[in-house]
Short mmCIF file of C-alpha atoms and ligand atoms in Angstrom, two decimals:
data_model
loop_
_atom_site.label_atom_id
_atom_site.label_comp_id
_atom_site.label_asym_id
_atom_site.label_seq_id
_atom_site.Cartn_x
_atom_site.Cartn_y
_atom_site.Cartn_z
CA MET A 1 1.35 -37.47 -11.10
CA SER A 2 4.04 -35.19 -9.67
CA ASN A 3 2.33 -32.04 -8.72
CA ALA A 4 5.04 -30.42 -6.60
CA HIS A 5 5.82 -27.07 -7.90
CA ILE A 6 5.18 -25.63 -11.32
CA SER A 7 6.83 -22.34 -12.25
CA SER A 8 5.90 -20.32 -15.19
CA MET A 9 6.36 -16.93 -16.69
CA THR A 10 3.30 -14.97 -15.82
CA LYS A 11 2.07 -11.43 -16.72
CA ARG A 12 1.39 -9.73 -13.49
CA LEU A 13 -0.83 -6.81 -12.60
CA CYS A 14 1.99 -4.36 -13.29
CA GLY A 15 2.40 -5.73 -16.84
CA HIS A 16 5.85 -7.21 -16.09
CA ILE A 17 6.32 -10.80 -16.67
CA ASP A 18 7.97 -12.80 -14.04
CA MET A 19 8.36 -16.36 -12.91
CA TYR A 20 5.54 -17.33 -10.71
CA SER A 21 5.44 -20.46 -8.64
CA PHE A 22 2.19 -22.22 -8.62
CA SER A 23 1.61 -24.29 -5.62
CA SER A 24 -2.09 -25.19 -5.45
CA LYS A 25 -3.07 -28.47 -6.59
CA GLY A 26 -5.18 -29.49 -9.63
CA ARG A 27 -6.73 -27.64 -12.27
CA SER A 28 -8.87 -25.29 -10.07
CA GLY A 29 -5.82 -24.59 -7.90
CA ARG A 30 -3.87 -23.68 -10.90
CA ARG A 31 -6.54 -21.45 -12.09
CA SER A 32 -6.83 -19.54 -8.63
CA ASP A 33 -3.08 -19.28 -8.62
CA THR A 34 -3.18 -17.70 -12.03
CA LEU A 35 -5.83 -15.17 -10.92
CA TYR A 36 -3.92 -14.37 -7.92
CA ALA A 37 -0.65 -13.86 -9.96
CA THR A 38 -2.39 -11.62 -12.40
CA ALA A 39 -4.06 -9.58 -9.67
CA THR A 40 -0.77 -8.74 -8.00
CA VAL A 41 2.51 -7.04 -8.96
CA CYS A 42 5.70 -8.67 -9.77
CA GLY A 43 8.64 -9.07 -7.33
CA GLU A 44 10.62 -6.27 -8.68
CA CYS A 45 7.62 -3.89 -8.32
CA ARG A 46 7.11 -5.09 -4.79
CA ALA A 47 10.83 -4.41 -4.08
CA ARG A 48 10.51 -1.00 -5.82
CA LEU A 49 7.63 -0.06 -3.55
CA GLY A 50 9.52 -1.22 -0.60
CA ARG A 51 12.47 0.89 -1.48
CA LEU A 52 10.23 4.03 -1.79
CA VAL A 53 8.83 3.76 1.71
CA GLU A 54 11.81 2.48 3.62
CA HIS A 55 14.39 4.76 5.32
CA PRO A 56 12.69 8.02 4.93
CA ASP A 57 14.62 11.23 5.52
CA THR A 58 13.51 13.40 8.47
CA GLY A 59 10.98 15.35 6.21
CA PHE A 60 7.51 15.94 7.26
CA PHE A 61 4.33 16.08 5.29
CA PRO A 62 1.39 18.08 6.63
CA VAL A 63 -1.88 16.14 6.49
CA ALA A 64 -5.25 17.70 7.00
CA LEU A 65 -6.78 15.30 9.49
CA PRO A 66 -10.44 14.90 9.75
CA ALA A 67 -12.33 15.02 13.07
CA LEU A 68 -12.63 11.51 14.52
CA ALA A 69 -15.99 9.84 14.89
CA GLY A 70 -16.92 7.50 17.72
CA ARG A 71 -17.38 7.35 21.46
CA GLU A 72 -15.58 10.02 23.40
CA ASN A 73 -12.99 7.81 24.95
CA ALA A 74 -12.46 5.99 21.67
CA VAL A 75 -11.80 9.15 19.86
CA SER A 76 -9.29 10.43 22.25
CA TRP A 77 -7.55 7.00 22.13
CA ALA A 78 -7.67 7.00 18.27
CA LYS A 79 -6.40 10.51 18.02
CA ASP A 80 -3.19 9.53 19.76
CA ILE A 81 -2.80 6.37 17.69
CA ARG A 82 -3.32 8.39 14.47
CA LEU A 83 -0.84 11.12 15.61
CA LYS A 84 1.91 8.52 16.30
CA THR A 85 1.14 6.89 12.85
CA LEU A 86 1.30 10.30 11.23
CA ARG A 87 4.66 11.06 12.94
CA LYS A 88 6.03 7.82 11.51
CA LEU A 89 4.48 8.16 8.09
CA GLY A 90 4.87 11.87 7.55
CA PRO A 91 8.55 11.44 6.46
CA VAL A 92 7.49 8.53 4.31
CA MET A 93 4.90 10.72 2.66
CA ALA A 94 7.28 13.60 2.11
CA GLN A 95 9.78 11.21 0.57
CA LEU A 96 7.07 9.78 -1.82
CA LYS A 97 6.00 13.28 -2.83
CA LYS A 98 9.46 14.04 -3.97
CA SER A 99 9.95 10.92 -5.95
CA GLN A 100 9.55 10.87 -9.79
CA ASP A 101 8.57 7.10 -9.70
CA PRO A 102 4.98 6.56 -10.78
CA LEU A 103 4.57 3.87 -8.27
CA ALA A 104 5.39 6.50 -5.55
CA THR A 105 2.31 8.62 -6.59
CA ALA A 106 0.27 5.60 -6.22
CA ALA A 107 1.72 4.84 -2.75
CA PHE A 108 1.22 8.46 -1.81
CA ALA A 109 -2.37 8.15 -2.80
CA ALA A 110 -2.83 5.15 -0.53
CA TYR A 111 -1.48 7.09 2.48
CA GLU A 112 -3.69 9.95 1.60
CA MET A 113 -6.76 7.58 1.78
CA LEU A 114 -5.58 6.24 5.01
CA PHE A 115 -5.40 9.63 6.77
CA LYS A 116 -8.75 10.53 5.54
CA ILE A 117 -10.32 7.65 7.61
CA PRO A 118 -12.47 9.31 10.43
CA THR A 119 -13.61 6.22 12.13
CA ALA A 120 -12.02 6.09 15.59
CA LEU A 121 -12.44 2.24 15.65
CA PHE A 122 -10.40 1.78 12.49
CA TRP A 123 -7.35 3.48 14.10
CA ILE A 124 -7.89 1.44 17.38
CA GLU A 125 -8.20 -1.87 15.67
CA ASN A 126 -5.10 -1.29 13.57
CA ARG A 127 -2.91 0.31 16.28
CA GLU A 128 -0.32 -2.41 16.05
CA LEU A 129 -0.06 -2.09 12.16
CA PRO A 130 3.21 -0.55 10.80
CA PHE A 131 1.51 0.58 7.44
CA ASP A 132 4.78 -0.51 5.97
CA SER A 133 5.74 -1.68 2.58
CA ALA A 134 3.44 -4.80 2.81
CA TRP A 135 0.58 -2.59 3.51
CA VAL A 136 1.49 -0.14 0.60
CA VAL A 137 1.86 -3.09 -1.96
CA PHE A 138 -1.57 -4.17 -0.95
CA GLU A 139 -3.14 -0.78 -1.23
CA VAL A 140 -1.42 0.09 -4.68
CA GLU A 141 -2.48 -3.24 -6.08
CA HIS A 142 -6.05 -2.45 -5.06
CA LEU A 143 -5.80 0.97 -6.70
CA MET A 144 -4.18 -0.61 -9.94
CA ARG A 145 -6.85 -3.08 -10.53
CA THR A 146 -9.40 -2.01 -13.04
CA ARG A 147 -11.64 -4.87 -11.94
CA PRO A 148 -12.38 -6.11 -8.40
CA THR A 149 -10.88 -9.36 -7.58
CA SER A 150 -12.05 -12.06 -5.33
CA THR A 151 -8.74 -13.77 -5.10
CA VAL A 152 -7.36 -11.31 -2.48
CA ARG A 153 -8.59 -11.27 0.97
CA LEU A 154 -10.44 -8.23 2.18
CA SER A 155 -8.41 -6.71 4.90
CA GLY A 156 -9.62 -4.70 7.94
CA SER A 157 -6.52 -2.58 7.60
CA SER A 158 -6.95 -1.53 4.14
CA ALA A 159 -7.84 2.02 3.41
CA PHE A 160 -8.93 0.95 0.04
CA VAL A 161 -11.43 -1.52 1.50
CA TYR A 162 -12.57 1.10 4.08
CA TRP A 163 -13.31 3.55 1.36
CA SER A 164 -14.85 1.19 -0.99
CA GLN A 165 -17.51 0.50 1.60
CA ALA A 166 -17.78 4.08 3.04
CA ASP A 167 -17.46 6.53 0.11
CA CYS A 168 -16.24 5.68 -3.37
CA SER A 169 -15.39 9.20 -4.33
CA VAL A 170 -12.36 8.83 -2.08
CA ILE A 171 -11.25 5.91 -4.12
CA ALA A 172 -12.03 7.65 -7.38
CA ALA A 173 -9.79 10.56 -6.28
CA ALA A 174 -7.02 8.08 -5.35
CA LYS A 175 -7.25 6.39 -8.70
CA VAL A 176 -6.99 9.73 -10.54
CA ALA A 177 -3.88 10.52 -8.47
CA ALA A 178 -2.44 7.02 -9.26
CA SER A 179 -3.50 7.22 -12.87
CA ALA A 180 0.11 6.74 -14.17
CA VAL A 181 0.05 3.13 -13.10
CA ILE A 182 -3.71 2.22 -13.76
CA GLY A 183 -5.00 0.82 -17.05
CA ILE A 184 -1.63 0.78 -18.67
CA ASP A 185 0.25 -1.96 -20.38
CA VAL A 186 3.37 -1.90 -18.12
CA VAL A 187 4.12 0.24 -15.13
CA PRO A 188 6.58 2.86 -16.36
CA GLU A 189 10.22 2.86 -15.14
CA ALA A 190 11.11 5.20 -12.53
CA GLN A 191 12.73 8.05 -14.26
CA THR A 192 14.46 9.14 -10.87
CA VAL A 193 17.92 10.30 -11.02
CA PHE A 194 18.09 10.04 -7.22
CA GLU A 195 19.72 13.37 -7.08
CA THR A 196 22.67 13.51 -4.68
CA GLN A 197 20.71 11.58 -2.18
CA PRO A 198 23.20 10.53 0.42
CA PRO A 199 22.89 6.92 1.67
CA SER A 200 20.15 7.26 4.18
CA PRO A 201 21.41 7.12 7.77
CA PRO A 202 20.29 3.85 9.62
CA SER A 203 17.60 5.52 11.55
CA THR A 204 16.42 8.97 11.43
CA SER A 205 12.89 8.25 12.25
CA GLN A 206 11.76 8.59 15.70
CA SER A 207 9.67 5.62 15.36
CA ILE A 208 7.21 4.86 18.04
CA PHE A 209 6.32 1.42 19.10
CA LEU A 210 2.89 0.96 20.23
ZN1 ZN B 1 6.22 -5.22 -12.01
#
């Protein structure tokens, strides 16, 4: 029985059908691969989200930050980390806000959830995390799912997971904001006309390495 690699056309969370490569063995492995494939977006949507958050202009997005909770020294450390994160992600949020892509609204909602997190320890534990496209894809997939899934690991860096445990009204608000990509047959195309956007300069962001 050759069980090396089976690829098949699979309908993904975004409604697109793409070639998914099944690698787990046996019937149950195949089943869990299928569940995973249908709970995640297609390669093209991953790439699309990546393009939306990469190479932002120098824009800035003002975010109302909640007071942090925790022990005094933890709070001051976390404040610092959060500020650095916001300096890096503010331009990304500004870029997302300008975009006409429905996936951008979902990504923006994910970053909004992130900056609502008041727990000092969350920021400290995730101080090395870039909150980049991989993070965004994970969060947007969470927002898009109409049912919870057990096939995706829970992540301590996820704003969605944080709020699903702390306060579901934050999730509900994010789902409203991202409604263009939730509970639909297929994620709509980006109607962007990328108006006179010059090729983004290699590095405008004053990125900070922690
Ligand atoms: Zn897709």
